[in-house]
PDB file of C-alpha atoms and ligand atoms in Angstrom:
ATOM      1  CA  MET Y   1     -64.573 -10.193 -57.359  1.00 92.00           C
ATOM      2  CA  LEU Y   2     -63.349  -8.146 -54.395  1.00 93.00           C
ATOM      3  CA  GLY Y   3     -66.020  -5.585 -55.220  1.00 91.00           C
ATOM      4  CA  GLN Y   4     -68.446  -8.121 -53.710  1.00 94.00           C
ATOM      5  CA  PHE Y   5     -67.040  -7.182 -50.296  1.00 95.00           C
ATOM      6  CA  VAL Y   6     -68.901  -4.156 -48.940  1.00 96.00           C
ATOM      7  CA  THR Y   7     -66.963  -1.511 -47.034  1.00 97.00           C
ATOM      8  CA  GLY Y   8     -67.598   1.840 -45.502  1.00 98.00           C
ATOM      9  CA  VAL Y   9     -65.903   4.898 -46.944  1.00 98.00           C
ATOM     10  CA  THR Y  10     -63.537   7.293 -45.179  1.00 98.00           C
ATOM     11  CA  VAL Y  11     -61.683  10.468 -46.001  1.00 98.00           C
ATOM     12  CA  VAL Y  12     -58.205  10.561 -44.479  1.00 98.00           C
ATOM     13  CA  THR Y  13     -57.046  14.121 -43.785  1.00 98.00           C
ATOM     14  CA  ALA Y  14     -54.020  15.933 -42.367  1.00 98.00           C
ATOM     15  CA  MET Y  15     -52.746  19.465 -41.912  1.00 98.00           C
ATOM     16  CA  PRO Y  16     -49.200  19.964 -43.232  1.00 98.00           C
ATOM     17  CA  ASP Y  17     -47.725  23.477 -43.172  1.00 97.00           C
ATOM     18  CA  ASP Y  18     -48.899  24.245 -46.725  1.00 95.00           C
ATOM     19  CA  GLY Y  19     -52.568  23.523 -46.072  1.00 97.00           C
ATOM     20  CA  PRO Y  20     -55.044  20.683 -45.649  1.00 98.00           C
ATOM     21  CA  VAL Y  21     -54.774  17.440 -47.591  1.00 98.00           C
ATOM     22  CA  GLY Y  22     -57.044  14.443 -47.856  1.00 98.00           C
ATOM     23  CA  PHE Y  23     -57.992  11.421 -49.881  1.00 98.00           C
ATOM     24  CA  THR Y  24     -60.897   8.987 -50.044  1.00 98.00           C
ATOM     25  CA  CYS Y  25     -59.984   5.636 -48.511  1.00 98.00           C
ATOM     26  CA  GLN Y  26     -62.054   2.470 -48.258  1.00 98.00           C
ATOM     27  CA  SER Y  27     -59.193   0.264 -47.015  1.00 98.00           C
ATOM     28  CA  PHE Y  28     -59.578   1.221 -43.372  1.00 98.00           C
ATOM     29  CA  GLY Y  29     -60.247  -1.058 -40.440  1.00 98.00           C
ATOM     30  CA  ALA Y  30     -60.117  -1.703 -36.741  1.00 98.00           C
ATOM     31  CA  LEU Y  31     -56.961  -3.561 -35.714  1.00 98.00           C
ATOM     32  CA  SER Y  32     -56.286  -3.671 -31.955  1.00 98.00           C
ATOM     33  CA  MET Y  33     -58.118  -2.756 -28.757  1.00 98.00           C
ATOM     34  CA  ASP Y  34     -55.040  -2.726 -26.495  1.00 98.00           C
ATOM     35  CA  PRO Y  35     -53.277  -0.642 -27.595  1.00 98.00           C
ATOM     36  CA  PRO Y  36     -55.999   1.013 -29.691  1.00 98.00           C
ATOM     37  CA  LEU Y  37     -54.844   0.644 -33.299  1.00 98.00           C
ATOM     38  CA  VAL Y  38     -56.400   1.035 -36.731  1.00 98.00           C
ATOM     39  CA  LEU Y  39     -55.000   0.333 -40.180  1.00 98.00           C
ATOM     40  CA  LEU Y  40     -55.364   1.813 -43.625  1.00 98.00           C
ATOM     41  CA  CYS Y  41     -53.795   1.128 -47.005  1.00 98.00           C
ATOM     42  CA  PRO Y  42     -52.781   4.135 -49.125  1.00 98.00           C
ATOM     43  CA  GLY Y  43     -51.601   3.408 -52.636  1.00 98.00           C
ATOM     44  CA  LYS Y  44     -47.978   4.159 -53.471  1.00 98.00           C
ATOM     45  CA  GLY Y  45     -49.250   6.381 -56.262  1.00 97.00           C
ATOM     46  CA  SER Y  46     -51.163   8.672 -53.925  1.00 98.00           C
ATOM     47  CA  THR Y  47     -49.767  12.188 -53.888  1.00 97.00           C
ATOM     48  CA  SER Y  48     -51.719  13.013 -50.735  1.00 98.00           C
ATOM     49  CA  TRP Y  49     -50.380  10.195 -48.584  1.00 98.00           C
ATOM     50  CA  PRO Y  50     -46.741  11.436 -48.399  1.00 98.00           C
ATOM     51  CA  LYS Y  51     -48.060  14.810 -47.215  1.00 98.00           C
ATOM     52  CA  VAL Y  52     -50.232  13.092 -44.614  1.00 98.00           C
ATOM     53  CA  ALA Y  53     -47.301  10.947 -43.516  1.00 98.00           C
ATOM     54  CA  SER Y  54     -45.034  13.980 -43.181  1.00 98.00           C
ATOM     55  CA  THR Y  55     -47.182  15.268 -40.318  1.00 98.00           C
ATOM     56  CA  GLY Y  56     -47.149  11.968 -38.414  1.00 98.00           C
ATOM     57  CA  ARG Y  57     -50.781  12.499 -37.441  1.00 98.00           C
ATOM     58  CA  PHE Y  58     -54.027  12.358 -39.362  1.00 98.00           C
ATOM     59  CA  ALA Y  59     -57.786  12.138 -39.051  1.00 98.00           C
ATOM     60  CA  VAL Y  60     -60.081   9.461 -40.412  1.00 98.00           C
ATOM     61  CA  ASN Y  61     -63.530  10.784 -41.284  1.00 98.00           C
ATOM     62  CA  LEU Y  62     -66.146   8.024 -41.485  1.00 98.00           C
ATOM     63  CA  LEU Y  63     -68.517   9.222 -44.175  1.00 98.00           C
ATOM     64  CA  ALA Y  64     -72.280   9.364 -43.755  1.00 98.00           C
ATOM     65  CA  GLN Y  65     -74.593   8.297 -46.555  1.00 97.00           C
ATOM     66  CA  ASP Y  66     -75.282  11.852 -47.709  1.00 96.00           C
ATOM     67  CA  GLN Y  67     -71.553  12.491 -48.296  1.00 98.00           C
ATOM     68  CA  ILE Y  68     -71.203  10.898 -51.737  1.00 97.00           C
ATOM     69  CA  ALA Y  69     -69.943  14.215 -53.106  1.00 97.00           C
ATOM     70  CA  ALA Y  70     -67.129  14.244 -50.540  1.00 98.00           C
ATOM     71  CA  ALA Y  71     -66.228  10.627 -51.344  1.00 98.00           C
ATOM     72  CA  ARG Y  72     -65.958  11.539 -55.023  1.00 98.00           C
ATOM     73  CA  GLY Y  73     -64.300  14.911 -54.506  1.00 98.00           C
ATOM     74  CA  PHE Y  74     -61.530  13.635 -52.257  1.00 98.00           C
ATOM     75  CA  ALA Y  75     -60.668  10.991 -54.856  1.00 98.00           C
ATOM     76  CA  VAL Y  76     -59.830  13.536 -57.583  1.00 97.00           C
ATOM     77  CA  ARG Y  77     -56.090  14.115 -57.733  1.00 97.00           C
ATOM     78  CA  GLY Y  78     -54.913  17.678 -58.116  1.00 92.00           C
ATOM     79  CA  SER Y  79     -58.307  19.256 -57.469  1.00 93.00           C
ATOM     80  CA  ASP Y  80     -59.053  21.776 -54.727  1.00 95.00           C
ATOM     81  CA  LYS Y  81     -60.464  19.017 -52.552  1.00 98.00           C
ATOM     82  CA  PHE Y  82     -61.530  21.327 -49.702  1.00 98.00           C
ATOM     83  CA  ALA Y  83     -63.452  23.826 -51.838  1.00 96.00           C
ATOM     84  CA  GLY Y  84     -66.912  24.201 -50.337  1.00 95.00           C
ATOM     85  CA  VAL Y  85     -66.208  21.585 -47.666  1.00 98.00           C
ATOM     86  CA  ARG Y  86     -67.017  22.482 -44.056  1.00 98.00           C
ATOM     87  CA  TRP Y  87     -64.568  21.208 -41.450  1.00 98.00           C
ATOM     88  CA  SER Y  88     -62.973  21.985 -38.113  1.00 98.00           C
ATOM     89  CA  ALA Y  89     -59.435  21.269 -36.944  1.00 98.00           C
ATOM     90  CA  GLY Y  90     -58.921  18.233 -34.735  1.00 98.00           C
ATOM     91  CA  GLY Y  91     -57.495  19.025 -31.317  1.00 98.00           C
ATOM     92  CA  PHE Y  92     -54.807  16.316 -31.418  1.00 98.00           C
ATOM     93  CA  SER Y  93     -53.694  16.487 -35.041  1.00 98.00           C
ATOM     94  CA  GLY Y  94     -54.947  19.760 -36.484  1.00 98.00           C
ATOM     95  CA  ALA Y  95     -56.322  17.582 -39.274  1.00 98.00           C
ATOM     96  CA  PRO Y  96     -59.660  18.519 -40.856  1.00 98.00           C
ATOM     97  CA  LEU Y  97     -62.691  16.878 -39.259  1.00 98.00           C
ATOM     98  CA  LEU Y  98     -65.381  16.984 -41.934  1.00 98.00           C
ATOM     99  CA  SER Y  99     -68.764  18.348 -40.866  1.00 98.00           C
ATOM    100  CA  GLY Y 100     -71.600  15.857 -41.227  1.00 98.00           C
ATOM    101  CA  ALA Y 101     -69.447  12.735 -40.929  1.00 98.00           C
ATOM    102  CA  LEU Y 102     -70.594   9.647 -39.067  1.00 97.00           C
ATOM    103  CA  GLY Y 103     -67.507   9.568 -36.892  1.00 98.00           C
ATOM    104  CA  TRP Y 104     -64.004  10.923 -36.531  1.00 98.00           C
ATOM    105  CA  LEU Y 105     -60.723   9.426 -35.348  1.00 98.00           C
ATOM    106  CA  GLU Y 106     -57.489  11.264 -34.777  1.00 98.00           C
ATOM    107  CA  CYS Y 107     -54.470   9.010 -35.117  1.00 98.00           C
ATOM    108  CA  GLU Y 108     -50.697   8.937 -34.863  1.00 98.00           C
ATOM    109  CA  ILE Y 109     -48.704   6.784 -37.287  1.00 98.00           C
ATOM    110  CA  ALA Y 110     -47.128   3.818 -35.491  1.00 98.00           C
ATOM    111  CA  THR Y 111     -45.628   1.698 -38.296  1.00 98.00           C
ATOM    112  CA  VAL Y 112     -45.734   1.609 -42.088  1.00 98.00           C
ATOM    113  CA  HIS Y 113     -45.298  -1.690 -43.935  1.00 98.00           C
ATOM    114  CA  GLU Y 114     -44.648  -2.128 -47.637  1.00 98.00           C
ATOM    115  CA  ALA Y 115     -47.180  -4.352 -49.422  1.00 98.00           C
ATOM    116  CA  GLY Y 116     -47.101  -4.539 -53.205  1.00 98.00           C
ATOM    117  CA  ASP Y 117     -48.300  -1.265 -54.700  1.00 98.00           C
ATOM    118  CA  HIS Y 118     -49.770  -0.084 -51.368  1.00 98.00           C
ATOM    119  CA  TRP Y 119     -48.591   0.723 -47.853  1.00 98.00           C
ATOM    120  CA  ILE Y 120     -50.123  -0.845 -44.770  1.00 98.00           C
ATOM    121  CA  VAL Y 121     -50.256   1.920 -42.191  1.00 98.00           C
ATOM    122  CA  VAL Y 122     -50.770   1.027 -38.538  1.00 98.00           C
ATOM    123  CA  ALA Y 123     -51.806   3.981 -36.407  1.00 98.00           C
ATOM    124  CA  ARG Y 124     -52.617   4.590 -32.768  1.00 98.00           C
ATOM    125  CA  ILE Y 125     -55.951   6.225 -31.957  1.00 98.00           C
ATOM    126  CA  LEU Y 126     -55.502   9.497 -30.070  1.00 98.00           C
ATOM    127  CA  ASP Y 127     -59.141  10.515 -29.906  1.00 98.00           C
ATOM    128  CA  LEU Y 128     -62.451   9.560 -31.441  1.00 97.00           C
ATOM    129  CA  ALA Y 129     -66.045  10.759 -31.581  1.00 98.00           C
ATOM    130  CA  ALA Y 130     -69.267   9.552 -33.146  1.00 97.00           C
ATOM    131  CA  ALA Y 131     -72.376  11.301 -34.415  1.00 96.00           C
ATOM    132  CA  THR Y 132     -75.847   9.969 -33.730  1.00 93.00           C
ATOM    133  CA  GLY Y 133     -78.744   9.770 -36.149  1.00 90.00           C
ATOM    134  CA  ARG Y 134     -76.645   9.158 -39.252  1.00 94.00           C
ATOM    135  CA  LEU Y 135     -76.138   6.079 -41.431  1.00 96.00           C
ATOM    136  CA  PRO Y 136     -72.949   5.128 -43.282  1.00 97.00           C
ATOM    137  CA  LEU Y 137     -71.923   5.528 -46.869  1.00 98.00           C
ATOM    138  CA  THR Y 138     -70.995   2.180 -48.418  1.00 97.00           C
ATOM    139  CA  PHE Y 139     -68.919   1.066 -51.393  1.00 97.00           C
ATOM    140  CA  PHE Y 140     -70.142  -2.112 -53.128  1.00 96.00           C
ATOM    141  CA  ARG Y 141     -69.459  -3.332 -56.678  1.00 95.00           C
ATOM    142  CA  GLY Y 142     -67.891  -0.001 -57.513  1.00 95.00           C
ATOM    143  CA  THR Y 143     -70.929   1.975 -56.409  1.00 96.00           C
ATOM    144  CA  LEU Y 144     -71.282   4.477 -53.571  1.00 97.00           C
ATOM    145  CA  ALA Y 145     -74.627   4.132 -51.791  1.00 96.00           C
ATOM    146  CA  GLY Y 146     -76.318   4.736 -48.464  1.00 94.00           C
ATOM    147  CA  LEU Y 147     -78.150   2.207 -46.344  1.00 87.00           C
ATOM    148  CA  GLY Y 148     -81.536   3.909 -46.433  1.00 77.00           C
ATOM    149  CA  ALA Y 149     -83.494   6.270 -44.249  1.00 69.00           C
ATOM    150  CA  PRO Y 150     -81.660   7.591 -41.185  1.00 62.00           C
ATOM    151  CA  PRO Y 151     -83.074   6.623 -37.790  1.00 58.00           C
ATOM    152  CA  PRO Y 152     -85.339   9.231 -36.193  1.00 60.00           C
ATOM    153  CA  GLY Y 153     -83.986  11.599 -33.598  1.00 57.00           C
ATOM    154  CA  PRO Y 154     -81.635  14.535 -33.467  1.00 55.00           C
ATOM    155  CA  GLY Y 155     -78.177  14.366 -34.942  1.00 51.00           C
ATOM    156  CA  GLY Y 156     -75.121  14.632 -32.741  1.00 47.00           C
ATOM    157  CA  ARG Y 157     -72.045  16.628 -33.630  1.00 50.00           C
ATOM    158  CA  SER Y 158     -72.073  18.388 -36.957  1.00 47.00           C
TER     159      SER Y 158
HETATM  160  C1  FMN E   1     -64.692   4.782 -52.862  1.00 96.82           C
HETATM  161  C2  FMN E   1     -63.207   4.999 -53.010  1.00 96.82           C
HETATM  162  C3  FMN E   1     -62.324   4.294 -52.210  1.00 96.82           C
HETATM  163  C4  FMN E   1     -60.926   4.504 -52.294  1.00 96.82           C
HETATM  164  N1  FMN E   1     -60.099   3.808 -51.471  1.00 96.82           N
HETATM  165  C5  FMN E   1     -58.764   4.007 -51.545  1.00 96.82           C
HETATM  166  C6  FMN E   1     -57.876   3.323 -50.676  1.00 96.82           C
HETATM  167  O1  FMN E   1     -58.280   2.515 -49.845  1.00 96.82           O
HETATM  168  N2  FMN E   1     -56.548   3.594 -50.784  1.00 96.82           N
HETATM  169  C7  FMN E   1     -56.064   4.480 -51.697  1.00 96.82           C
HETATM  170  O2  FMN E   1     -54.856   4.693 -51.761  1.00 96.82           O
HETATM  171  N3  FMN E   1     -56.886   5.128 -52.539  1.00 96.82           N
HETATM  172  C8  FMN E   1     -58.217   4.924 -52.481  1.00 96.82           C
HETATM  173  N4  FMN E   1     -59.052   5.582 -53.326  1.00 96.82           N
HETATM  174  C9  FMN E   1     -58.470   6.445 -54.346  1.00 96.82           C
HETATM  175  C10 FMN E   1     -57.948   7.732 -53.767  1.00 96.82           C
HETATM  176  O3  FMN E   1     -58.947   8.475 -53.098  1.00 96.82           O
HETATM  177  C11 FMN E   1     -57.347   8.580 -54.914  1.00 96.82           C
HETATM  178  O4  FMN E   1     -56.452   7.786 -55.631  1.00 96.82           O
HETATM  179  C12 FMN E   1     -56.611   9.726 -54.400  1.00 96.82           C
HETATM  180  O5  FMN E   1     -57.475  10.649 -53.813  1.00 96.82           O
HETATM  181  C13 FMN E   1     -55.844  10.374 -55.545  1.00 96.82           C
HETATM  182  O6  FMN E   1     -55.441  11.623 -55.149  1.00 96.82           O
HETATM  183  P1  FMN E   1     -54.056  11.927 -54.438  1.00 96.82           P
HETATM  184  O7  FMN E   1     -52.984  11.730 -55.441  1.00 96.82           O
HETATM  185  O8  FMN E   1     -54.279  13.327 -54.012  1.00 96.82           O
HETATM  186  O9  FMN E   1     -53.882  11.014 -53.263  1.00 96.82           O
HETATM  187  C14 FMN E   1     -60.421   5.416 -53.239  1.00 96.82           C
HETATM  188  C15 FMN E   1     -61.317   6.134 -54.051  1.00 96.82           C
HETATM  189  C16 FMN E   1     -62.689   5.936 -53.936  1.00 96.82           C
HETATM  190  C17 FMN E   1     -63.639   6.722 -54.794  1.00 96.82           C
END
């Protein structure tokens, strides 16, 4: 039944000493304006999350509708998730900012709460940026899909 609730799709990334890590994450949301906080819910079984957490800082990449391959690729455990993926390092976290995303946030972990088989991670926004001319990727009833044709006009950051 919860698949009836449509969400966007993100890829959460970080840059530990042994190289970039990331995982696809739909359980992301705005939390607080003052201070600026977001939340996300990594599963306890994720092997990427402990590596992200070890750095204390991470990036949230809001995926655009033409990034279905990234959404799928970053959900495959043990694969070379960054193969063929274009990104640049975030100035506050060093975390990969994926080219072509709809928006990017760099965050610092504030608190982590235990909740069943997931963690609830509360994080402070350090920086954020948005692209123009792109539409979001959505996840609905187990299916990744875009919203339709992008609005006319030039794109923003790539
Ligand atoms: C559309 C989509 C949404 C996902 N959302 C979440 C999520 O909110 N939290 C989570 O822990 N895993 C989520 N996953 C699964 C993780 O991406 C996946 O378990 C993880 O990448 C496994 O690899 P890891 O062990 O490297 O973390 C999602 C996967 C997909 C395809």
